[in-house]
CSV table of C-alpha atoms in Angstrom, one decimal:
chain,number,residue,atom,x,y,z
A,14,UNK,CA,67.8,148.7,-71.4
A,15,UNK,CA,70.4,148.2,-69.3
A,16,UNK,CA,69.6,143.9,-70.2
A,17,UNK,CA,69.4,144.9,-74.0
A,18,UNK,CA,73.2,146.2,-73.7
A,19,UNK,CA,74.8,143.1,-71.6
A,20,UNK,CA,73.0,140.6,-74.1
A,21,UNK,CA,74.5,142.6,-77.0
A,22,UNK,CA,78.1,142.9,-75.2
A,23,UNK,CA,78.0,139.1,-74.6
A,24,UNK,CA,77.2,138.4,-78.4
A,25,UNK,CA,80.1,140.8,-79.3
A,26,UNK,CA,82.4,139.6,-77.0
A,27,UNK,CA,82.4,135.8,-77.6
A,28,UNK,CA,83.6,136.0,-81.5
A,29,UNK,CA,86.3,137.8,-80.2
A,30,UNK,CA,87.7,135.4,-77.8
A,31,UNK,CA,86.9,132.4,-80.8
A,32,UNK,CA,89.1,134.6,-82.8
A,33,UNK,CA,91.6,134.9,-80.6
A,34,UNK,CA,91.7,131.7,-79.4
A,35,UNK,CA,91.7,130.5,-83.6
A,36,UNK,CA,94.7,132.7,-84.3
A,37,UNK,CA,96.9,131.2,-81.2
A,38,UNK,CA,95.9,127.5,-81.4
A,39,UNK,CA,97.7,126.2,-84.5
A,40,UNK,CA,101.0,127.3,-82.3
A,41,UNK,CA,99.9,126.2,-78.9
A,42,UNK,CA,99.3,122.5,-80.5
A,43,UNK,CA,102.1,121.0,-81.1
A,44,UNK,CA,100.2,118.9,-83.8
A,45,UNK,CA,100.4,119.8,-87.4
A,46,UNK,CA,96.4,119.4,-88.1
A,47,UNK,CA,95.7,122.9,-88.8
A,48,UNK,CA,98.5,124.3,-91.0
A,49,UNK,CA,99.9,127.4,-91.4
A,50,UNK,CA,97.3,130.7,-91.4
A,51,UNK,CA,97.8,132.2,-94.1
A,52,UNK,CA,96.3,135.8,-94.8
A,53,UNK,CA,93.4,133.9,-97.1
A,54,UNK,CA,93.0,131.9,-93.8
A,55,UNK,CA,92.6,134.7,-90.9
A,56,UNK,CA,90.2,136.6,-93.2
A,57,UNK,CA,88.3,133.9,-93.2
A,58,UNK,CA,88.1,133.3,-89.5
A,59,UNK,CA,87.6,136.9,-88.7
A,60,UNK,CA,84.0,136.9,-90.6
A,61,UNK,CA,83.5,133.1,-89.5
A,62,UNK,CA,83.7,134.5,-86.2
A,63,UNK,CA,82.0,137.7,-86.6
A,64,UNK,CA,78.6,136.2,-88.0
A,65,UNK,CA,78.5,135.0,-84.1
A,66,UNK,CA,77.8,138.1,-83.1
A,67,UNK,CA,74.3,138.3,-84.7
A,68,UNK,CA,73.3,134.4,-83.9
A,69,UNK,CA,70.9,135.1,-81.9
A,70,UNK,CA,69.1,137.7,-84.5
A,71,UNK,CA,69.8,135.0,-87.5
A,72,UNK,CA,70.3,131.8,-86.0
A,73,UNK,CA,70.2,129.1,-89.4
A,74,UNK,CA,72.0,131.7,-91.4
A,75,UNK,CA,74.7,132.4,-88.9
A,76,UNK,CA,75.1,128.3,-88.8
A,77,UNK,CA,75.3,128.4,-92.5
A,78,UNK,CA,78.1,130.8,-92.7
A,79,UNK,CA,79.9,129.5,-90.2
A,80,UNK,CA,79.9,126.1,-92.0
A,81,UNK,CA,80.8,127.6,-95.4
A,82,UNK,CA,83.7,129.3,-93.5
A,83,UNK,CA,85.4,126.0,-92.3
A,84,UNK,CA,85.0,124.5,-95.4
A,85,UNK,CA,86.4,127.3,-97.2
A,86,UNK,CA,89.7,127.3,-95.1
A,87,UNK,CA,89.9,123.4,-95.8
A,88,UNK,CA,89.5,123.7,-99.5
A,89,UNK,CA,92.4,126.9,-99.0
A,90,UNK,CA,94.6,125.3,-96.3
A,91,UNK,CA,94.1,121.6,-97.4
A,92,UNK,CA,93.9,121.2,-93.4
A,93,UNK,CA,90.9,121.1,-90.8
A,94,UNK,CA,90.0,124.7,-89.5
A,95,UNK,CA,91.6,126.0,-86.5
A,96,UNK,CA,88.2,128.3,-85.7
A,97,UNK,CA,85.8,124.6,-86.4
A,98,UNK,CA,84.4,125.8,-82.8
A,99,UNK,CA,82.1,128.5,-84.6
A,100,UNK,CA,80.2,125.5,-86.0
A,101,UNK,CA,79.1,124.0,-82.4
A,102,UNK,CA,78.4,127.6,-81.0
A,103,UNK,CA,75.9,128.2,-84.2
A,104,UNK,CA,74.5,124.7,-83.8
A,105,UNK,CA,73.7,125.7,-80.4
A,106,UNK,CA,72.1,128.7,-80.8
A,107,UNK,CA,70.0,126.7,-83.5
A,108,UNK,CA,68.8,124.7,-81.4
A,109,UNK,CA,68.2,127.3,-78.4
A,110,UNK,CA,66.3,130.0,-80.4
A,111,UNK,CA,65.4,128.6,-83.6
A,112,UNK,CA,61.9,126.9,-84.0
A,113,UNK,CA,61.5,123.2,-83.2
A,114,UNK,CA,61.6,122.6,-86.9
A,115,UNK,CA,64.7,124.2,-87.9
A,116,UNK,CA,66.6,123.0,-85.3
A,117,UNK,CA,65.8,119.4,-86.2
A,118,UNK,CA,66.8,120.1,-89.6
A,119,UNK,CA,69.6,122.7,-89.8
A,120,UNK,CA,71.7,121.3,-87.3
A,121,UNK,CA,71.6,117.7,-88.5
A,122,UNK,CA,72.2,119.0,-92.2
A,123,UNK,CA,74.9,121.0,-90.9
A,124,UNK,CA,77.2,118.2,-89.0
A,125,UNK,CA,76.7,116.1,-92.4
A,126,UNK,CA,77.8,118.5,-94.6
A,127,UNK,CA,80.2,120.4,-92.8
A,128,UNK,CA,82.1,116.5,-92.2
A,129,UNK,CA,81.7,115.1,-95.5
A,130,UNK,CA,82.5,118.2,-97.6
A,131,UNK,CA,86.1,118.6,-95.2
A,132,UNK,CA,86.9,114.9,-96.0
A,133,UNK,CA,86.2,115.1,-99.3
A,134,UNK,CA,88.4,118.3,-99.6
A,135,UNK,CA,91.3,117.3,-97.2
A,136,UNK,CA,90.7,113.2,-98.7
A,137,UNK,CA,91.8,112.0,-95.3
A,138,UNK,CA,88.9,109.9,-94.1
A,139,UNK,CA,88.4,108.8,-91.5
A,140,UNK,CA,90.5,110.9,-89.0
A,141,UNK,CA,89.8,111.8,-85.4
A,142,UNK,CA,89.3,115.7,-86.3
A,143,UNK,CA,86.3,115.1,-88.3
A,144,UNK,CA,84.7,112.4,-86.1
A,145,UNK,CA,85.3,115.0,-83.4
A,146,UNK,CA,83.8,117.6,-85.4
A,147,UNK,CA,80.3,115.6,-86.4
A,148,UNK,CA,80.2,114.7,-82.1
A,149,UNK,CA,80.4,118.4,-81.5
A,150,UNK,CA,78.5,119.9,-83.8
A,151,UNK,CA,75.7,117.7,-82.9
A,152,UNK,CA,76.3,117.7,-79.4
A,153,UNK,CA,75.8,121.5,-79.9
A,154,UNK,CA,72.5,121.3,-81.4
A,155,UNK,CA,71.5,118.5,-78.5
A,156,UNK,CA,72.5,121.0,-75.5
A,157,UNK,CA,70.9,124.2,-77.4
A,158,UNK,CA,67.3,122.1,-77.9
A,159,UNK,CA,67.8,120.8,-73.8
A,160,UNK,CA,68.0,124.7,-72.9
A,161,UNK,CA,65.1,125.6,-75.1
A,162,UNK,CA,63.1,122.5,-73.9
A,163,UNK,CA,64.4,123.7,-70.2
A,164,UNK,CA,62.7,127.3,-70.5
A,165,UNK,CA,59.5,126.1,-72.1
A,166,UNK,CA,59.0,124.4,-69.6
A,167,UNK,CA,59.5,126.7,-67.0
A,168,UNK,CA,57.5,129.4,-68.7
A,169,UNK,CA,54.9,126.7,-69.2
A,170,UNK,CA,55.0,126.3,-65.0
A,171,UNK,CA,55.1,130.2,-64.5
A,172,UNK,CA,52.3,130.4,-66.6
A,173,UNK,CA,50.0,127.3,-64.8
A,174,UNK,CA,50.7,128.7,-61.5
A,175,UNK,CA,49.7,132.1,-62.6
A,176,UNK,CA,46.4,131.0,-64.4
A,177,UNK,CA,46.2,129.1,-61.0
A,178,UNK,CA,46.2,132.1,-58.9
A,179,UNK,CA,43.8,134.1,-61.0
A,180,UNK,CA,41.7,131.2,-60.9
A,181,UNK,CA,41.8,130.9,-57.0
A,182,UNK,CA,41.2,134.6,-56.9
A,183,UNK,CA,37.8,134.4,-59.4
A,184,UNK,CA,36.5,131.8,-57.2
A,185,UNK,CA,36.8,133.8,-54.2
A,186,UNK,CA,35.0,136.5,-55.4
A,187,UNK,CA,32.5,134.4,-57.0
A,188,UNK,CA,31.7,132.8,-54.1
A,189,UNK,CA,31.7,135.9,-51.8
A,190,UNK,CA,29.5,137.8,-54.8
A,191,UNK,CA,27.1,134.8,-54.6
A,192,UNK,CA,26.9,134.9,-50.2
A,193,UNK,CA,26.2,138.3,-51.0
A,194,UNK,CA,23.5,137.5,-52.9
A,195,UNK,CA,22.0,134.9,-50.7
A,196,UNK,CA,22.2,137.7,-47.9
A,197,UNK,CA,21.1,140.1,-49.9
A,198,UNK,CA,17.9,137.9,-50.8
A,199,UNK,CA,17.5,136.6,-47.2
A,200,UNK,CA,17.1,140.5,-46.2
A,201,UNK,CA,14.5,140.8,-49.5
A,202,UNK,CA,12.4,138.6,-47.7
A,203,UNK,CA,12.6,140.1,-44.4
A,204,UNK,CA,12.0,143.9,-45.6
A,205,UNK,CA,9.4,142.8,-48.0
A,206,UNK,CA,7.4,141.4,-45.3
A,207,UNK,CA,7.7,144.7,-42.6
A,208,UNK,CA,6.4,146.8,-45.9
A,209,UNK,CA,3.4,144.3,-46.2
A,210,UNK,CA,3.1,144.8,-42.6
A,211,UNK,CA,2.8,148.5,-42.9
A,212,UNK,CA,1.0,148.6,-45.8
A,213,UNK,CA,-1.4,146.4,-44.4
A,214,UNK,CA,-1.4,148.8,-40.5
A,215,UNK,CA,-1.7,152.1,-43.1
A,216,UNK,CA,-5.1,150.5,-43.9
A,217,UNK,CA,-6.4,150.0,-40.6
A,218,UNK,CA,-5.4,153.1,-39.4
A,219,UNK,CA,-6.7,154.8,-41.8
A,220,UNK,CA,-10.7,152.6,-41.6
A,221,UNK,CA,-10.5,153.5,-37.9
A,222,UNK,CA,-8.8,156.8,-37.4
A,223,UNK,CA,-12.3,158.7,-36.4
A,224,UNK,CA,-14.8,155.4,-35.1
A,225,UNK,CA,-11.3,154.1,-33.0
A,226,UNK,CA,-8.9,156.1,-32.3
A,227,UNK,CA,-7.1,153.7,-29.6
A,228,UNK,CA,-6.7,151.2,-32.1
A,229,UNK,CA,-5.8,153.7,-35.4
A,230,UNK,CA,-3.1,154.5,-32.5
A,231,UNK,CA,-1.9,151.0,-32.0
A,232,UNK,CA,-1.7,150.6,-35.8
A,233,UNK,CA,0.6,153.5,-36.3
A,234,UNK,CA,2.8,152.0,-33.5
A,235,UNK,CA,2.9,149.3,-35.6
A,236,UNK,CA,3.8,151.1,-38.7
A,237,UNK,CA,6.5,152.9,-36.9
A,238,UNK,CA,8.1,150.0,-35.1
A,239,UNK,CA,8.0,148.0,-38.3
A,240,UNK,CA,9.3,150.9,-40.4
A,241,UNK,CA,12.2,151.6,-38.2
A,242,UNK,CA,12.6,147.6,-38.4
A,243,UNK,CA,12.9,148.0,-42.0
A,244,UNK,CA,15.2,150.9,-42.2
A,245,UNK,CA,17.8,148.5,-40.2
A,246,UNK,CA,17.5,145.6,-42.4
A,247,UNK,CA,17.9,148.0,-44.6
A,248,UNK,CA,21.5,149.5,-44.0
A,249,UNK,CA,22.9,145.9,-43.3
A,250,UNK,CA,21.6,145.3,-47.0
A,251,UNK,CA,23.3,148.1,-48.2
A,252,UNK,CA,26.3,146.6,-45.9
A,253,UNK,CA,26.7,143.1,-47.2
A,254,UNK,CA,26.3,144.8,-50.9
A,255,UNK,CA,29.3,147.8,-50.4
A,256,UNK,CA,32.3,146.6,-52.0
A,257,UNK,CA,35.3,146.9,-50.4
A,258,UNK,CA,37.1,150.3,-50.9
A,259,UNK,CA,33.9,151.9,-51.3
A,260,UNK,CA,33.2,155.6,-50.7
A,261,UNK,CA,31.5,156.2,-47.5
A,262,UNK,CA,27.4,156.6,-48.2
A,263,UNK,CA,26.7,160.6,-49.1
A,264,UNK,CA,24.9,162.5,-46.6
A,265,UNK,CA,23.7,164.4,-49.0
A,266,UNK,CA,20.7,164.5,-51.0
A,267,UNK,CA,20.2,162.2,-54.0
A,268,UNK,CA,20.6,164.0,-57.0
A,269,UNK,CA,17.0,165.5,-58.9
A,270,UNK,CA,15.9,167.6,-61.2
A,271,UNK,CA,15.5,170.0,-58.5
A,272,UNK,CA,19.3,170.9,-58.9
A,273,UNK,CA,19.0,171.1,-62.7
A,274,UNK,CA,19.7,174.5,-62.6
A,275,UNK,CA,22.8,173.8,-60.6
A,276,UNK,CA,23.8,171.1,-63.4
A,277,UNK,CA,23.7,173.4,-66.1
A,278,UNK,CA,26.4,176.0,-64.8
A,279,UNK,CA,28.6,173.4,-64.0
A,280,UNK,CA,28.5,172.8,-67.4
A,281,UNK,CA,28.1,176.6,-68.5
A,282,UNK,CA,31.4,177.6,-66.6
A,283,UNK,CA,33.5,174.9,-69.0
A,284,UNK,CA,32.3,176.9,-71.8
A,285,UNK,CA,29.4,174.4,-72.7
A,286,UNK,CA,26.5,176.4,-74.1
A,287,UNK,CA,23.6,174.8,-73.1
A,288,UNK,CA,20.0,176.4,-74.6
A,289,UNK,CA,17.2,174.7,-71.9
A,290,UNK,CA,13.3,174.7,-72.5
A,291,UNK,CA,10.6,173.6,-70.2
A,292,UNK,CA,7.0,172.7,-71.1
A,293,UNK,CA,4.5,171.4,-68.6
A,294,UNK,CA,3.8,172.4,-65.2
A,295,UNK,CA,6.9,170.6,-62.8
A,296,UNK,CA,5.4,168.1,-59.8
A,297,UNK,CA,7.4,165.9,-57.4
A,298,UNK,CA,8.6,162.4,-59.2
A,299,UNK,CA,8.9,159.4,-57.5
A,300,UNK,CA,12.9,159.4,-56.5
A,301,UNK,CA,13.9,156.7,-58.5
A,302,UNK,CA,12.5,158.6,-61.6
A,303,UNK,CA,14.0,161.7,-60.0
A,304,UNK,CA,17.5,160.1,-60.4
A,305,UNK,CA,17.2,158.8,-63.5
A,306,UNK,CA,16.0,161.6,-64.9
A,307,UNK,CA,18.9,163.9,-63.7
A,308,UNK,CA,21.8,161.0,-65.1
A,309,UNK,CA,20.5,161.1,-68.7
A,310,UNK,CA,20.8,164.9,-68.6
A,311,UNK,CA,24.4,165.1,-66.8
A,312,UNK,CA,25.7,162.1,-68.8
A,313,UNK,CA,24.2,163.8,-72.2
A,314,UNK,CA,25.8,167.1,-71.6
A,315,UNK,CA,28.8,165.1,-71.0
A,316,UNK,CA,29.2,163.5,-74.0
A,317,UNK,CA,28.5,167.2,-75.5
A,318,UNK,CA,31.4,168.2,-74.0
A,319,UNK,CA,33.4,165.6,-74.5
A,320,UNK,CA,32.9,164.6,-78.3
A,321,UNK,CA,30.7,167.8,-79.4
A,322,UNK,CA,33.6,169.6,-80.7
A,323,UNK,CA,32.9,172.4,-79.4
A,324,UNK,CA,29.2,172.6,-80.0
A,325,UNK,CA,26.4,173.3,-77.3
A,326,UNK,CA,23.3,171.9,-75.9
A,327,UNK,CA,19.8,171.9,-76.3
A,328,UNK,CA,17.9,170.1,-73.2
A,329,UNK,CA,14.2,170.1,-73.3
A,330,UNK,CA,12.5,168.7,-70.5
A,331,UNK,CA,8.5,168.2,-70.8
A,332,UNK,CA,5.9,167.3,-68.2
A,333,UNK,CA,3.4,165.2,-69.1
A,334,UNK,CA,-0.2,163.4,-67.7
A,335,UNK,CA,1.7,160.0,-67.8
A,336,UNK,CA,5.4,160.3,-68.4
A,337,UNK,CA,8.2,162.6,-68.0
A,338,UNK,CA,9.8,163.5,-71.6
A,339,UNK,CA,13.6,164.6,-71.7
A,340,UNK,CA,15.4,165.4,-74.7
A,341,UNK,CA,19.0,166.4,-75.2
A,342,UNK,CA,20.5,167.4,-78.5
A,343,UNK,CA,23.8,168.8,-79.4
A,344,UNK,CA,23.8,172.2,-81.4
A,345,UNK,CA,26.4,174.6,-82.4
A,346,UNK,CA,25.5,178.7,-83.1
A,347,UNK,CA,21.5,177.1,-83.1
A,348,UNK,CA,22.3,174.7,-86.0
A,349,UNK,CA,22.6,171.2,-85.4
A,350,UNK,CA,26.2,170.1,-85.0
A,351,UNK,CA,28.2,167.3,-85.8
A,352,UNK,CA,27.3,163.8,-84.2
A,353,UNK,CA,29.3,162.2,-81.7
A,354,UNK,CA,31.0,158.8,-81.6
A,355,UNK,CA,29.0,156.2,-80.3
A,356,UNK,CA,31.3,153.4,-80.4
A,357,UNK,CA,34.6,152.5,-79.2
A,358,UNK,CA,36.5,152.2,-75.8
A,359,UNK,CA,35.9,155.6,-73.8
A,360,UNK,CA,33.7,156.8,-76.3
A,361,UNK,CA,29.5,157.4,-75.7
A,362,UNK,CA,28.2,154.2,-76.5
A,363,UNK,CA,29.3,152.8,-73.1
A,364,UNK,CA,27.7,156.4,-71.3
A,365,UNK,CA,24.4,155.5,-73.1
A,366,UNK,CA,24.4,151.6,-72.6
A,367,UNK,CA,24.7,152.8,-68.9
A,368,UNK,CA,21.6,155.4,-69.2
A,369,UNK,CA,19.7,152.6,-71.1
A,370,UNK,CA,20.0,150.9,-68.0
A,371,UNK,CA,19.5,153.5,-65.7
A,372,UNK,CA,15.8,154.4,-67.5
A,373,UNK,CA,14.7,150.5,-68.2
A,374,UNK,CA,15.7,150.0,-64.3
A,375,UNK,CA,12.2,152.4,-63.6
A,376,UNK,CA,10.0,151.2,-66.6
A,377,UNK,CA,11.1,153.8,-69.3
A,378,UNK,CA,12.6,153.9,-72.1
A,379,UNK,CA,15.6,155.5,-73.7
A,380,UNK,CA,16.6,155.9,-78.0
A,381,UNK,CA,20.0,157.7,-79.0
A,382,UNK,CA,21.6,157.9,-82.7
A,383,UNK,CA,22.4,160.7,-85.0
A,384,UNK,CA,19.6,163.3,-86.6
A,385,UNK,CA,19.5,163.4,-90.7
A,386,UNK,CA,20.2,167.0,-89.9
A,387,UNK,CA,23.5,165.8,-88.8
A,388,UNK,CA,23.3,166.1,-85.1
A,389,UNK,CA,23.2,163.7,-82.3
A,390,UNK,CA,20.0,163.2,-80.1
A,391,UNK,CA,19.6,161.3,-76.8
A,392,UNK,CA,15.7,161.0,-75.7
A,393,UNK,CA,14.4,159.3,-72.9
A,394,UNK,CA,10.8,159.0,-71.8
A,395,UNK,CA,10.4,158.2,-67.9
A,396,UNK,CA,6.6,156.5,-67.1
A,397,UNK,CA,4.9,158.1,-63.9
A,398,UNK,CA,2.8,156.4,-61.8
A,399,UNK,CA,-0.7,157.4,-61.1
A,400,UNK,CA,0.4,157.9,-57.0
A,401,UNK,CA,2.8,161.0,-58.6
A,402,UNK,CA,-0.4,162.1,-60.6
A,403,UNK,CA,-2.6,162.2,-57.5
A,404,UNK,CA,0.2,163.2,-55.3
A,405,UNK,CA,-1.2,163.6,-51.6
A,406,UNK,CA,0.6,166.7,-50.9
A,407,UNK,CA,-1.6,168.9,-53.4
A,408,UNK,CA,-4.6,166.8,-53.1
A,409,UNK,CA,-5.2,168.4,-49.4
């Protein structure tokens, strides 16, 4: 602001000073080349010099009028304009603000005609005052295009040495995301092998837990050295992958459907009313489905809450032989409500691209779009493995 008010305060002040300066120089020169100012002659310099004080808003029309000023006090005064000076100080705003185009043009044009219309009105050609007058109108113009020229090319350098920076910057962490990933590989290897291993020692304890018990016991050694092996490769993994500025890892459990319950007051002391239906009898999940099942349900309730307008919740939650059904759709007073936006920034097309991930990441599969009845439904259906079917725990 306070830029904006010295920028306008220079533009105001410097047709002052010209007009000044226009009204005392015919009686500091001793020379008789201006003549007399008459009252036809000062009005015309006080608008010739206040059209300055918008030259930077109007460049080629302030030039214009500045021109048509000094030759209108010649065709009054018969004599060369005491304020000619506004001509030179338009040109070089031309040439500083205006485009590359007009400048080449206007100012040119403007030297020509503002010479050869004074000669031909005055009929003294050729004098000193005019010849001046075409010099330093066009040397104007010239030092107005060098100053424009000037800052282009120091934004141009600004500019190359910022792209420059961002571009050192994307290499670095290109090439520190891509040693992460060779790490991160490296340690693939290395844990995959220890879980063959104790996949492998699992097996042969198992074939000789009553005939050998000696060696059943040096297999489970095995499986517990190699395990606890594993579990260290592990956390360096999880290490090299932490960003920087990273919350510390939770000690708490990962989130399940366990803490369903739990979910839905959160939601239910908002004012979300959320309706909840279970069919099937509940068994443990593998934890990967566990987690993924839990997301879709807190990020469906909190699109609800977000873009429902004020409508509630149906979750329905259904255990199957082979897959774990979950279905969330938004209701208001047990009628379906209005359907959400699914597009745009900040909007819940980004939360379900993210639980399309989420359920694809453990083999399942995830549809959301609006109902015909005019409400909004986000279904996923998680595939369980036969090991959660046959689950050892209830099989003894």
């Amino acid at each position: 602001m306070l830029a904006l008010v010295r920028r306008y305060a220079a533009d105001a002040a410097a047709p002052a000073v010209l007009f000044a300066a226009s009204l005392a120089q015919p009686f500091v020169l001793a020379e008789d080349a201006y003549g007399d100012l008459s009252t036809t002659g000062v009005t015309l310099a006080a608008l010739t010099c206040l059209a300055l004080a918008v030259r930077r808003r109007w460049p080629v029309p302030v030039l214009a009028a500045t021109v048509a000023g000094s030759l209108g006090y010649v065709a009054a005064a018969g004599k060369l304009s005491p304020f000619w000076i506004a001509v030179p100080v338009a040109a070089y705003t031309v040439g500083a603000h205006a485009g590359r185009k007009a400048a080449l043009v206007a100012v040119p044009a403007a030297a020509l005609l503002l010479t050869a219309g004074a000669a031909a009105l005055d009929g003294d050609w050729p004098t000193p005052h005019y010849t001046g007058l075409l010099a330093w109108t066009a040397l104007g113009g010239a030092i107005g295009y060098a100053v424009r020229a000037w800052r282009e090319n120091v934004s141009a350098v600004k500019d190359r040495a910022l792209r420059a920076e961002r571009t050192r910057e994307e290499e670095a962490r290109r090439r520190v995301a891509e040693e992460r990933l060779r790490v991160a590989r490296d340690l693939h290897d290395v844990v995959a092998h220890h879980i063959a291993v104790i996949n492998v020692q699992a097996g042969v304890a198992s074939h000789m837990l009553r005939e050998q018990p000696e060696s059943a016991q040096r297999a489970l050694a095995h499986i517990r050295q190699a395990s606890r092996t594993v579990l260290d490769e592990l956390g360096v993994l999880l290490g090299v992958l932490r960003q920087p500025g990273d919350p510390a890892a939770p000690t708490e459990p990962a989130p399940s459907l366990s803490r369903l319950d739990s979910l839905i007051d959160s939601f239910t002391a908002t004012g979300l009313t959320v309706q909840r239906s279970l069919a099937g009898k509940p068994r443990p999940l593998p934890a990967a489905v566990d987690l993924a099942a839990y997301r879709v349900v807190q990020e469906s309730l909190t699109n609800v809450h977000r873009h429902g307008n004020g409508a509630g919740a149906q979750v329905s939650i259904a255990y199957n032989p082979a897959e774990l059904s979950i279905e969330v759709h938004n209701v208001r007073n047990g009628t379906p409500a209005s359907a959400p936006t699914t597009t745009g920034e900040g909007r819940t097309g980004l939360g379900i691209l993210g639980m399309q991930e989420r359920v694809a990441s453990v083999g399942g599969q995830l549809s959301a779009g609006p109902e015909p009845d005019g409400g909004f439904r986000v279904r996923a259906v998680l595939r369980l493995s036969r090991e959660t079917d046959d689950d050892p725990d209830r099989a003894g």
